Tab-separated table of C-alpha atoms in Angstrom:
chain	number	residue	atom	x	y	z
A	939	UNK	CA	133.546	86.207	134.947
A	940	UNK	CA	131.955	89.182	133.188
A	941	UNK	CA	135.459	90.366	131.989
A	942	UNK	CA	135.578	86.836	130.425
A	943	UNK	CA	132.434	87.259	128.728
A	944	UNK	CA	133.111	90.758	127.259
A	945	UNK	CA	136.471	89.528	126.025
A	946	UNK	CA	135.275	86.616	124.276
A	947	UNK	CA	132.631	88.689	122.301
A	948	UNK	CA	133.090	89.625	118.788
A	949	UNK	CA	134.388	92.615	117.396
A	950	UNK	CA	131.082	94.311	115.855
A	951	UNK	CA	131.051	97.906	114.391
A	952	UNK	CA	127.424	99.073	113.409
A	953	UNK	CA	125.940	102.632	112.196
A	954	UNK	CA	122.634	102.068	112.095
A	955	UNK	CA	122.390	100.217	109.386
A	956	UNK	CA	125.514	99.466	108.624
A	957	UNK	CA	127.322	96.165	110.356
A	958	UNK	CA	130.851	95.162	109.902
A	959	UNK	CA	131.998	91.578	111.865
A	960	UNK	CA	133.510	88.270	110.879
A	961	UNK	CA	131.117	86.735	110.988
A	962	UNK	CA	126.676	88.237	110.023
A	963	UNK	CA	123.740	86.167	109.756
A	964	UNK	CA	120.612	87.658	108.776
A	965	UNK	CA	117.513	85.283	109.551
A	966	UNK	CA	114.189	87.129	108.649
A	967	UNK	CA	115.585	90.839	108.684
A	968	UNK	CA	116.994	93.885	107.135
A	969	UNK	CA	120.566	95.376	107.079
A	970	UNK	CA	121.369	98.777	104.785
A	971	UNK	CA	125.872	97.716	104.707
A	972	UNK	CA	127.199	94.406	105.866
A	973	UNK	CA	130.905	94.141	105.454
A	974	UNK	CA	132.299	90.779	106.885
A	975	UNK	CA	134.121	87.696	106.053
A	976	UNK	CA	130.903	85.178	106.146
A	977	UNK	CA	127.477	86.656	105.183
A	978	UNK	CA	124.641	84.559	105.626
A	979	UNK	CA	120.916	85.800	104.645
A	980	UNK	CA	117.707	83.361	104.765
A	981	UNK	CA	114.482	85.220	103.836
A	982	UNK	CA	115.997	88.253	104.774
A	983	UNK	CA	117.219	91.361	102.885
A	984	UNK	CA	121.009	93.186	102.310
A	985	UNK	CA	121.092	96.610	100.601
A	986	UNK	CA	124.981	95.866	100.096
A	987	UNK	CA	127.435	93.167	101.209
A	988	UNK	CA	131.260	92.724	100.719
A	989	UNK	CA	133.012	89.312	102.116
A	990	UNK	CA	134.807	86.380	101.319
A	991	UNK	CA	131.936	84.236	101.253
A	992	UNK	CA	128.050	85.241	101.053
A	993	UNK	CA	125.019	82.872	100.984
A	994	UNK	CA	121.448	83.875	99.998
A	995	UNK	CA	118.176	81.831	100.911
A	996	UNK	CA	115.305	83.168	99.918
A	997	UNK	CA	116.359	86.311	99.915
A	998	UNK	CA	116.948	89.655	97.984
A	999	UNK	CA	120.417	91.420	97.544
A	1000	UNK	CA	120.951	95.171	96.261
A	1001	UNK	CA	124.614	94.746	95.058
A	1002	UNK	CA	127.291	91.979	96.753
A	1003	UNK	CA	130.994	91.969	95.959
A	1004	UNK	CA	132.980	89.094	97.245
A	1005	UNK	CA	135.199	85.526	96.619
A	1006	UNK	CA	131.828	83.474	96.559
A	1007	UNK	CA	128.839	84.343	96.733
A	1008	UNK	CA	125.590	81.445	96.202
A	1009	UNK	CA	121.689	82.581	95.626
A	1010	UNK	CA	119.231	80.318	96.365
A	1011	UNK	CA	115.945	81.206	95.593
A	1012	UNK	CA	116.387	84.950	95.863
A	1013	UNK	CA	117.318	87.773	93.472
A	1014	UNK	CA	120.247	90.280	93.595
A	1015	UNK	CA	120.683	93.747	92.151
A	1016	UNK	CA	124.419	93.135	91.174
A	1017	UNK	CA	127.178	90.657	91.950
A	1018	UNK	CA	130.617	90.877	91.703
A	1019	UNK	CA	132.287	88.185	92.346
A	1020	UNK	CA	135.419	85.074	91.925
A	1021	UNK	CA	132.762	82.116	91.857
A	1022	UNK	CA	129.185	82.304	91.642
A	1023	UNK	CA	126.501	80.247	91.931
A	1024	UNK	CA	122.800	80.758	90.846
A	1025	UNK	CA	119.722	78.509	91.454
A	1026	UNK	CA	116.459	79.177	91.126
A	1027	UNK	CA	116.803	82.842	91.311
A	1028	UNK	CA	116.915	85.889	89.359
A	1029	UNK	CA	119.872	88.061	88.677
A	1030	UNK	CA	120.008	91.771	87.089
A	1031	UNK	CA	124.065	91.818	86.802
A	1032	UNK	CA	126.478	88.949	87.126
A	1033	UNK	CA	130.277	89.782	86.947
A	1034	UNK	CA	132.066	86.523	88.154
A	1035	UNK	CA	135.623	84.481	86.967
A	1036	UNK	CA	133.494	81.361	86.726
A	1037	UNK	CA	129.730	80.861	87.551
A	1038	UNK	CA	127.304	78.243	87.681
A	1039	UNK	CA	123.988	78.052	87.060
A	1040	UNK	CA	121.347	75.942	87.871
A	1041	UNK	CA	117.466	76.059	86.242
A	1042	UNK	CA	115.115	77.792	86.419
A	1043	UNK	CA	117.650	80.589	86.842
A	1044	UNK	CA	118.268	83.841	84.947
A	1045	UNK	CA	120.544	86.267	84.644
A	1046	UNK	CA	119.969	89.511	82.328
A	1047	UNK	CA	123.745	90.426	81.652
A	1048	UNK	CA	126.276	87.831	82.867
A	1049	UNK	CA	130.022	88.345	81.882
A	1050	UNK	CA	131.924	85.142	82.629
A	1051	UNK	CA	135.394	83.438	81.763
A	1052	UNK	CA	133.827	80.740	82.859
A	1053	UNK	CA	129.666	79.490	82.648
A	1054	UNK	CA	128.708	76.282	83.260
A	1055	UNK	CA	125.091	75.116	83.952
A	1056	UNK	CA	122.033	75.239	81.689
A	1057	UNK	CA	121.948	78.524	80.880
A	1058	UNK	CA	120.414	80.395	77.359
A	1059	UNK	CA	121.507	84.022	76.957
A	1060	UNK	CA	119.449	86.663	75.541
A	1061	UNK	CA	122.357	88.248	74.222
A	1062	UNK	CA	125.506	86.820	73.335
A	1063	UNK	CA	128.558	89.113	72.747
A	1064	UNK	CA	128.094	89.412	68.527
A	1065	UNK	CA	124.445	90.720	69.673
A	1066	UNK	CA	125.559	93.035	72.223
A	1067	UNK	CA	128.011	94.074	69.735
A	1068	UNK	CA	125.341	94.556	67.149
A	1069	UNK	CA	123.263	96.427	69.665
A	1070	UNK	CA	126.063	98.930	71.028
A	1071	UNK	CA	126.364	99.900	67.503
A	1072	UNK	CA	123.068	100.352	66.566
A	1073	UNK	CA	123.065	102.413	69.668
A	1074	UNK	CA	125.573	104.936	69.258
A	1075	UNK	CA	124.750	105.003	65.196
A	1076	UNK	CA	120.748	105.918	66.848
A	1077	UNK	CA	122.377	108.439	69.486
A	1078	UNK	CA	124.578	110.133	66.851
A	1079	UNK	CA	121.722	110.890	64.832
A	1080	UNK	CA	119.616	112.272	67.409
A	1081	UNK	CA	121.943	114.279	68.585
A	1082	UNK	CA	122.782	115.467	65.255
A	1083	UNK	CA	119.033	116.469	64.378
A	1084	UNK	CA	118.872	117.892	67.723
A	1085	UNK	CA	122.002	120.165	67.237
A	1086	UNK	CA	120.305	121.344	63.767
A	1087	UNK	CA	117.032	122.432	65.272
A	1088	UNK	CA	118.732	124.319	67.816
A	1089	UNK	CA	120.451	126.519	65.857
A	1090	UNK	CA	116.583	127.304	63.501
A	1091	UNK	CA	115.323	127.810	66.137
């Protein structure tokens, strides 16, 4: 019976606070690295997580990358993903195929082929264009007037 038992337990490879497994569920806890093929957090917290699919509740994610990944009431550091989905939760960097979004939601820089949801961007792409060149034109001339004082002085 034991032998049954130990073979029908899942495969799970953990350093600390790293855990790799089909399957992870995080209820109320912490975990550093989670690579799997489900992730599921509820009011708990990931540093990092790569899988197929990854759900958020009330939680907070450092950085995910995977097919889909859904936060509910959380925020995340930076996603990477096929499909997202955002809802009531706060996002610093979106990278997704197609995303939706659902109020009172925001993201600070999304880049979509596809958005649907209510969603108002800060900055479309002509602003972000206008602002990467005001930028570097800023930068250049800094780094110009720099250059020139170093040289009196």
């Amino acid at each position: 019976m034991p032998d049954e038992e130990l073979a029908a337990a899942p495969s799970v490879e953990e350093d600390e606070t790293w855990v790799q497994a089909d399957a992870v569920e995080v209820h109320q806890g912490a975990i550093g690295r989670v690579d799997a093929t489900d992730v599921t957090v509820t009011q708990g917290v990931v540093g990092a997580a790569r899988g197929d699919r990854i759900s958020v509740e009330m939680g907070l994610l450092g950085a995910a990358m995977g097919g889909e990944i859904s936060i509910s009431q959380g925020g995340a550091g930076s996603i990477l993903a096929q499909q997202a989905r955002v809802e009531q939760s706060f996002v610093r960097t979106l990278v997704a195929q197609h995303v939706e979004i659902r109020r009172p939601s925001a993201v600070l820089f999304l880049i979509a082929q596809r958005v649907s949801g209510d969603i108002r961007p800060v900055l479309d792409w002509r602003g972000a264009l206008v602002f990467g060149a005001a930028f570097g034109v800023t930068a250049g001339l800094f780094g110009r007037l720099r250059r020139r004082a170093d040289r009196r002085g």
